[in-house]
Amino acid sequence: MADVGIVGYGSYIPRYRIKLESIAAVWGADAENYKRGLQLYEKSVPGHDQDTITMSVEAARRAIKRAGITGSQIGAAYVGSESHPYAVKPTGTVVAEALGATPECHTADFEFACKAGTEAMYVCYSQVKAGVIEYGLGVGADTSQGAPGDALEYSASAGAAAFIFGTKNILATVDHTYAYMTDTPDFWRREHQYYPQHGGRYTGDPAYFKHTLGAANGILEKSGMKPEDFDYAVFHQPNGKFPMEAAKRLGFPREKCMTGWLTPWLGNTYSGASPIGLTAILDVAKPGDRILMVSFGSGAGSDAFIYTVKEPILKVQGIAPKTRVQLDENKFYLDYGRYAKFRGKIIRNEG
Amino acid sequence: MKIRSPRYAREIPQRYRYEAAKTKSGKIFFPPRLVYPGGETATKHILAQTGKVLTWTIQSTGPAEYADMTPYAMAIVELDDGARITSMLVDVEHSTVKTGMRVRIEFRKIRSEGHEGLLCYGYKVVPE
């Protein structure tokens, strides 16, 4: 059977940022305490004209450019997010239409808290592997909300990553996949509620670590590989601390995780978190490098992937904006007032 | 709230994919027309997605649906294929906007039809 892998990838990070200090000052919280506890310094904020749809389109256009294909060649477009702009009306149709992939395209929106992005990737990969489609687009994107003053407000941020799966000119093969899931009530948002609820410390060991480590150990066992066999690892990163702790418990040295560890300056991009981390790795990876990726979504579950980077990557790394460049350059810092306005936290009269 | 879905849907090829028409003599029309000057025929042309600001203004009194964005910058942009579009210029400090500055098209939300209506998407320009 022919290899299946990532043939194009792209990320999109909005230019707006807010520092933890600006949020803490409004709520009378101790910024240093949050910075130490969450290992988080600032987060991205979407402009008021940006949402999951617009960021998905931008990331996908970059992925298409790197893949060297046209939108009409995409046979499936899946967007994973917990902040789809409509309650009823697909994100995927707008994205597919903007890419020129319609009408011969299968589209679905995925939801699974922070895991929806890798779900979209998982299904795209499977569709290509089954021979149903030639190229599939999987996107993870979010403009997540945390309740004002809640710990989540310090981390919930915005970004998108898009991946095109195919069988020709592969940038990184998918060597193994593994999914690990249980019914775990660690984080949720009911219909018509604006902000999510979470179980505080219960989101740690019984949720994040159980599933992230479960999926990581599962895929290592399935593949017969050890941490020493990998050049990079990227885990879901709800804050700066959890992914590094997961790496430590699995026996991955810190330096193998640094490239994809973006949360301290990006915040938690939810469905985009480990996928954007993967784009940062692909931006600098060399042929032969091996990558472990493990996502996590509350509710709860993890998807794990093992990739091997291939020769064609060297030709495409530089042809679309790199993730670290988007993260480190052209930043606009917002104060809390403008941030609240951008995020629609201020209710105004209509008309 | 007046439902404007049909008009929004009709403009999707231009607003999402920048579909224009180019005549045999090389003139670009955006949006495409049914009939071209001099009886020329035209074929589909996708606009270049980078260009430069020809002229601009800061809009301080905007329509109600742009209230959250006001004041905002509007620009006439000459794209690298020679076509000219009018677009909102975003992600920029207004004090740094100048004629000749390089910009590129990004996909953005143009407006929300209130809390219940459609979300309308399309192009805006940002500094390159």
XYZ file of C-alpha atoms in Angstrom:
479
model
C 0.000 0.000 0.000
C 1.235 3.468 -0.922
C 2.387 5.754 1.869
C -0.108 8.355 3.043
C 1.006 11.547 4.692
C 0.947 15.295 4.985
C 1.484 16.872 1.557
C 0.814 20.469 2.600
C 0.552 22.393 5.858
C -0.095 25.959 6.966
C -0.845 27.925 10.107
C -2.495 31.211 10.913
C -2.009 33.235 14.093
C -3.791 36.610 14.528
C -1.541 39.604 15.174
C -3.247 40.786 18.357
C -1.906 39.816 21.787
C -2.745 40.533 25.398
C -0.278 40.101 28.248
C -1.252 38.168 31.358
C -0.579 41.289 33.444
C -3.310 43.191 31.564
C -5.896 40.538 32.445
C -4.725 40.065 36.040
C -4.823 43.829 36.689
C -8.566 43.959 35.921
C -9.449 41.116 38.289
C -7.047 42.028 41.060
C -5.179 38.753 40.522
C -1.483 38.091 41.023
C 0.001 37.969 37.507
C 3.292 36.468 38.700
C 1.398 33.639 40.358
C -0.490 32.863 37.149
C 2.664 33.118 35.048
C 4.450 30.694 37.341
C 1.487 28.346 37.699
C 0.482 28.211 34.042
C 3.888 29.004 32.478
C 2.085 31.452 30.250
C 3.056 35.053 29.438
C 0.712 36.316 26.728
C -1.941 35.016 24.359
C -3.220 35.693 20.857
C -6.546 37.471 20.373
C -8.619 37.388 17.178
C -9.565 40.732 15.609
C -13.299 41.480 15.643
C -13.436 40.434 11.983
C -11.746 37.078 12.613
C -13.233 33.763 13.642
C -12.732 30.038 13.121
C -13.873 30.331 9.489
C -11.531 33.170 8.487
C -8.483 31.657 10.198
C -9.235 28.216 8.711
C -9.358 29.720 5.215
C -6.024 31.512 5.673
C -4.279 28.436 7.131
C -5.752 26.211 4.409
C -4.606 28.564 1.632
C -1.074 28.303 2.980
C -1.377 24.501 3.099
C -2.608 24.432 -0.514
C 0.313 26.616 -1.558
C 2.804 24.253 0.073
C 1.031 21.219 -1.431
C 1.234 22.746 -4.909
C -2.326 21.703 -5.724
C -5.529 23.581 -6.544
C -8.559 23.862 -4.273
C -10.655 21.827 -6.707
C -8.450 18.766 -6.096
C -9.531 18.603 -2.447
C -12.047 15.800 -1.997
C -12.841 16.381 1.677
C -12.643 19.436 3.924
C -13.052 18.895 7.643
C -12.788 21.645 10.243
C -12.417 20.787 13.923
C -13.298 23.508 16.420
C -15.244 24.238 19.570
C -15.974 27.760 18.326
C -17.736 27.194 15.019
C -19.265 30.624 14.262
C -22.744 29.234 13.613
C -24.725 26.885 15.864
C -26.434 25.610 12.699
C -24.657 26.116 9.343
C -21.379 24.409 8.618
C -17.987 26.058 8.906
C -16.700 23.620 6.294
C -18.922 24.845 3.465
C -17.626 28.421 3.775
C -14.035 27.187 3.953
C -14.438 24.785 1.015
C -16.195 27.481 -1.045
C -13.416 30.002 -0.375
C -10.791 27.447 -1.416
C -12.635 26.587 -4.612
C -13.122 22.989 -3.466
C -16.910 22.957 -3.954
C -19.122 21.335 -5.158
C -17.388 17.927 -5.425
C -16.197 17.857 -1.840
C -17.232 16.061 1.334
C -17.495 18.412 4.274
C -18.159 18.015 7.980
C -17.529 20.026 11.119
C -15.923 18.231 14.025
C -16.296 18.994 17.719
C -14.483 17.412 20.652
C -13.297 20.266 22.888
C -9.577 20.721 22.104
C -9.257 17.469 20.142
C -11.445 18.396 17.170
C -8.492 19.454 15.001
C -6.646 16.152 15.163
C -9.984 14.375 14.625
C -10.345 16.203 11.319
C -6.769 15.154 10.468
C -7.422 11.562 11.562
C -10.477 11.212 9.327
C -8.783 12.899 6.334
C -5.829 10.555 6.649
C -8.168 7.550 6.853
C -10.165 8.688 3.809
C -7.003 9.062 1.733
C -5.680 5.720 2.986
C -8.958 4.041 2.044
C -8.602 5.443 -1.470
C -11.905 7.324 -1.280
C -10.302 10.712 -1.985
C -7.024 11.891 -3.516
C -6.505 14.886 -1.253
C -8.166 15.751 2.061
C -7.988 18.915 4.143
C -8.039 18.695 7.945
C -8.135 21.939 9.943
C -7.946 22.668 13.655
C -9.031 26.214 14.543
C -10.491 28.041 17.503
C -11.299 31.452 18.913
C -11.988 30.176 22.382
C -13.629 32.042 25.218
C -12.895 31.852 28.915
C -15.313 33.371 31.414
C -14.098 36.802 32.580
C -11.886 36.377 35.649
C -11.734 32.578 35.293
C -8.356 30.847 34.989
C -9.305 30.003 31.385
C -9.414 33.665 30.452
C -5.630 33.798 30.883
C -5.083 31.043 28.315
C -7.975 30.825 25.804
C -6.574 32.194 22.533
C -6.940 31.984 18.758
C -5.173 30.281 15.869
C -5.511 27.692 13.122
C -3.492 24.948 11.465
C -4.381 23.159 8.250
C -3.022 19.942 6.775
C -3.549 18.364 3.394
C -3.208 14.603 3.283
C -2.348 12.719 0.111
C -0.091 10.091 -1.422
C 2.159 12.136 -3.750
C 5.059 14.421 -2.824
C 4.653 13.590 0.846
C 6.278 16.031 3.297
C 5.809 13.708 6.275
C 4.406 10.186 6.219
C 1.858 9.108 8.812
C 3.424 5.915 10.160
C 1.060 5.111 13.016
C -2.139 6.437 14.581
C -3.762 5.637 17.908
C -6.830 6.940 19.729
C -7.554 6.721 23.473
C -10.876 7.857 24.904
C -13.119 7.589 27.971
C -16.178 9.451 29.270
C -14.573 11.972 31.614
C -16.491 15.048 32.869
C -13.559 17.481 33.131
C -14.771 20.398 30.978
C -17.991 21.206 29.124
C -20.290 23.880 27.798
C -24.041 23.339 27.612
C -26.180 24.587 24.721
C -26.831 28.375 24.848
C -24.180 28.905 27.519
C -21.573 31.488 26.589
C -18.629 30.238 28.639
C -17.450 26.718 29.462
C -17.315 25.092 32.916
C -14.393 23.039 34.109
C -13.448 20.787 36.973
C -10.434 22.791 38.216
C -7.725 20.406 39.331
C -9.777 17.464 38.039
C -8.715 18.559 34.531
C -5.138 17.457 35.363
C -4.347 13.856 36.296
C -7.754 12.169 35.689
C -8.241 13.997 32.393
C -5.251 15.542 30.564
C -2.520 13.252 31.845
C -4.514 10.013 31.821
C -5.477 10.411 28.153
C -2.336 12.109 26.839
C -0.099 9.519 28.471
C -2.547 6.733 27.566
C -2.431 7.632 23.878
C 1.335 8.236 23.896
C 2.092 4.930 25.614
C -0.391 3.166 23.343
C 1.210 4.396 20.122
C 4.723 3.701 21.408
C 3.707 0.140 22.208
C 1.896 -0.317 18.881
C 4.882 0.989 16.913
C 7.518 -0.650 19.083
C 9.262 2.727 19.408
C 10.862 4.514 22.346
C 11.320 8.236 23.169
C 14.929 7.927 21.914
C 13.595 7.153 18.406
C 12.052 10.631 18.078
C 13.537 13.999 17.166
C 10.453 16.026 18.167
C 7.378 15.603 20.318
C 4.342 17.868 20.537
C 1.518 17.499 23.020
C -1.745 19.329 23.564
C -0.828 22.489 25.459
C -3.658 23.994 27.531
C -0.926 25.895 29.413
C 2.857 25.882 29.354
C 3.201 23.418 32.188
C 1.119 20.356 31.240
C 2.878 19.381 27.975
C 6.333 19.560 29.570
C 5.113 17.499 32.529
C 3.631 14.914 30.127
C 6.947 14.784 28.246
C 8.840 14.279 31.499
C 6.578 11.440 32.625
C 7.000 9.742 29.220
C 10.770 10.147 29.234
C 11.051 12.767 26.466
C 13.805 15.304 27.129
C 12.676 18.949 27.253
C 14.703 19.960 24.180
C 12.730 17.594 21.916
C 9.550 19.447 22.923
C 10.754 23.066 22.681
C 10.076 23.590 18.935
C 6.371 22.759 19.172
C 5.890 24.344 22.622
C 4.125 27.585 21.698
C 1.549 28.097 24.458
C 3.672 30.357 26.722
C 3.459 33.078 24.013
C 0.425 31.921 22.026
C -2.008 30.747 24.705
C -4.225 27.716 24.326
C -5.567 27.609 20.782
C -7.767 24.614 21.712
C -8.357 22.606 18.502
C -5.356 24.373 16.986
C -2.922 23.682 19.843
C -0.961 20.540 18.980
C -1.622 21.051 15.212
C -0.034 24.551 15.276
C 2.818 23.055 17.325
C 3.264 20.484 14.553
C 3.459 23.231 11.902
C 6.259 24.909 13.902
C 8.146 21.591 13.875
C 7.559 21.005 10.147
C 8.891 24.528 9.494
C 12.355 23.471 10.699
C 12.389 19.660 10.412
C 14.878 17.792 8.240
C 14.254 14.684 6.132
C 14.356 11.577 8.313
C 13.215 13.361 11.477
C 10.575 11.507 13.438
C 7.751 13.334 15.235
C 5.300 12.212 17.931
C 2.092 14.225 18.209
C -0.539 13.703 20.909
C -3.646 15.864 21.157
C -6.122 16.018 24.013
C -9.742 17.034 24.162
C -11.849 17.271 27.270
C -14.691 14.894 27.608
C -12.109 13.209 27.108
C -9.684 11.669 24.669
C -6.386 11.882 22.806
C -5.297 11.159 19.229
C -1.670 10.177 18.664
C 0.287 10.251 15.397
C 3.830 9.283 14.436
C 5.261 11.070 11.392
C 8.513 10.684 9.454
C 9.675 13.794 7.605
C 10.547 13.352 3.915
C 12.841 15.094 1.426
C 10.221 17.325 -0.327
C 9.748 19.341 2.879
C 12.930 21.312 2.224
C 11.419 22.880 -0.896
C 8.193 24.086 0.735
C 9.159 25.272 4.218
C 9.923 28.781 3.002
C 7.044 29.361 0.572
C 4.392 30.312 3.151
C 4.633 32.196 6.462
C 6.364 30.172 9.180
C 4.607 29.685 12.506
C 7.382 31.097 14.728
C 7.583 34.214 12.573
C 3.835 34.786 12.969
C 4.189 34.242 16.697
C 7.197 36.478 17.269
C 6.757 39.322 14.755
C 4.191 42.023 13.912
C 2.450 41.823 17.263
C -0.117 44.389 18.421
C -0.675 44.463 22.169
C -4.185 45.208 23.405
C -5.281 46.588 26.748
C -8.139 44.788 28.497
C -10.720 47.296 27.241
C -9.955 46.714 23.556
C -9.596 42.991 24.215
C -13.082 42.885 25.770
C -14.468 44.808 22.795
C -12.749 42.518 20.272
C -14.059 39.421 22.026
C -17.627 40.697 22.141
C -17.659 40.842 25.933
C -19.218 44.308 25.828
C -22.926 44.354 25.040
C -24.008 47.296 22.868
C -27.304 48.426 21.445
C -27.971 47.296 17.910
C -28.544 49.814 15.125
C -33.753 42.271 10.346
C -33.978 42.120 6.581
C -32.629 38.854 5.207
C -30.076 39.549 2.524
C -28.971 35.965 1.855
C -29.614 35.929 -1.923
C -27.427 38.951 -2.576
C -24.698 37.641 -0.281
C -24.727 34.265 -2.043
C -24.532 35.885 -5.497
C -21.360 37.731 -4.564
C -19.510 34.697 -3.141
C -17.278 34.072 -6.211
C -15.964 37.648 -5.980
C -15.872 38.056 -2.197
C -14.363 34.617 -1.427
C -12.310 33.759 -4.479
C -11.678 37.126 -6.145
C -13.058 35.902 -9.470
C -12.739 38.601 -12.114
C -12.754 38.604 -15.910
C -9.969 39.555 -18.313
C -10.682 40.692 -21.849
C -8.556 39.758 -24.858
C -6.963 43.194 -24.783
C -5.915 42.617 -21.177
C -8.445 44.725 -19.265
C -9.574 43.289 -15.939
C -13.198 43.635 -14.819
C -14.172 43.005 -11.210
C -16.872 41.840 -10.868
C -17.241 40.285 -14.331
C -19.854 41.789 -16.656
C -22.350 40.285 -19.028
C -21.185 42.526 -21.904
C -17.740 44.145 -22.338
C -16.842 47.472 -23.989
C -16.262 47.216 -27.723
C -17.932 43.793 -27.796
C -14.801 42.095 -26.450
C -14.953 38.630 -24.931
C -13.409 37.807 -21.559
C -12.216 34.774 -19.616
C -12.107 34.061 -15.883
C -9.242 35.722 -14.059
C -8.346 35.376 -10.372
C -7.166 38.698 -8.947
C -3.597 39.014 -7.678
C -3.672 38.923 -3.893
C -0.961 41.450 -3.208
C -0.674 45.077 -4.202
C -0.164 48.631 -3.005
C -2.340 51.357 -1.519
C -3.200 54.015 -4.121
C -5.185 56.189 -1.769
C -6.873 55.829 1.596
C -9.042 57.490 4.202
C -9.945 56.993 7.840
C -13.698 56.602 8.234
C -14.703 58.121 11.571
C -18.481 57.863 11.155
C -19.355 54.427 9.879
C -22.657 52.646 9.333
C -24.240 51.053 12.427
C -23.110 47.540 11.499
C -19.471 48.684 11.557
C -19.848 50.446 14.915
C -17.367 48.121 16.641
C -14.733 48.794 13.962
C -15.135 52.562 13.684
C -12.879 54.404 13.082
C -11.580 52.204 10.281
C -9.314 52.654 7.265
C -10.614 52.275 3.716
C -8.198 51.998 0.813
C -8.209 51.835 -2.955
C -5.620 49.182 -3.709
C -3.879 48.526 -6.983
C -3.227 44.808 -7.086
C -0.116 43.459 -8.766
C -2.126 42.476 -11.868
C -3.258 46.083 -12.290
C -6.825 45.636 -11.040
C -8.084 48.128 -8.455
C -10.308 47.230 -5.519
C -11.841 49.191 -2.659
C -11.300 47.465 0.640
C -11.140 47.933 4.367
C -7.491 48.073 5.521
C -7.117 46.321 8.892
C -4.473 45.095 11.362
C -2.704 48.429 11.072
C -2.093 51.476 13.264
C -3.807 54.296 11.424
C -0.822 56.587 11.970
C 1.310 54.256 9.826
C -1.034 54.044 6.808
C 0.489 55.663 3.732
C 0.084 55.774 -0.007
C 2.244 53.151 -1.690
C 2.332 50.768 1.264
C 2.354 47.083 0.337
C -0.718 45.083 1.305
C -2.155 41.611 0.784
C -5.680 40.258 0.762
C -6.928 38.284 3.773
C -10.210 36.469 4.275
C -12.225 38.250 6.978
C -15.704 38.677 8.347
C -17.177 41.740 6.656
C -20.257 42.100 8.815
C -22.733 40.318 11.045
C -26.399 40.881 10.289
C -27.238 41.554 13.929
C -27.193 38.777 16.529
C -29.523 36.528 14.550
C -28.656 37.061 10.909
C -25.980 35.887 8.540
C -22.268 36.254 9.024
C -20.915 37.733 5.803
C -17.345 36.984 4.756
C -15.067 38.437 2.126
C -11.789 40.206 1.485
C -9.985 42.915 3.384
C -6.376 44.001 3.024
C -3.642 43.925 5.650
C -0.027 45.162 5.550
C 2.090 42.622 3.613
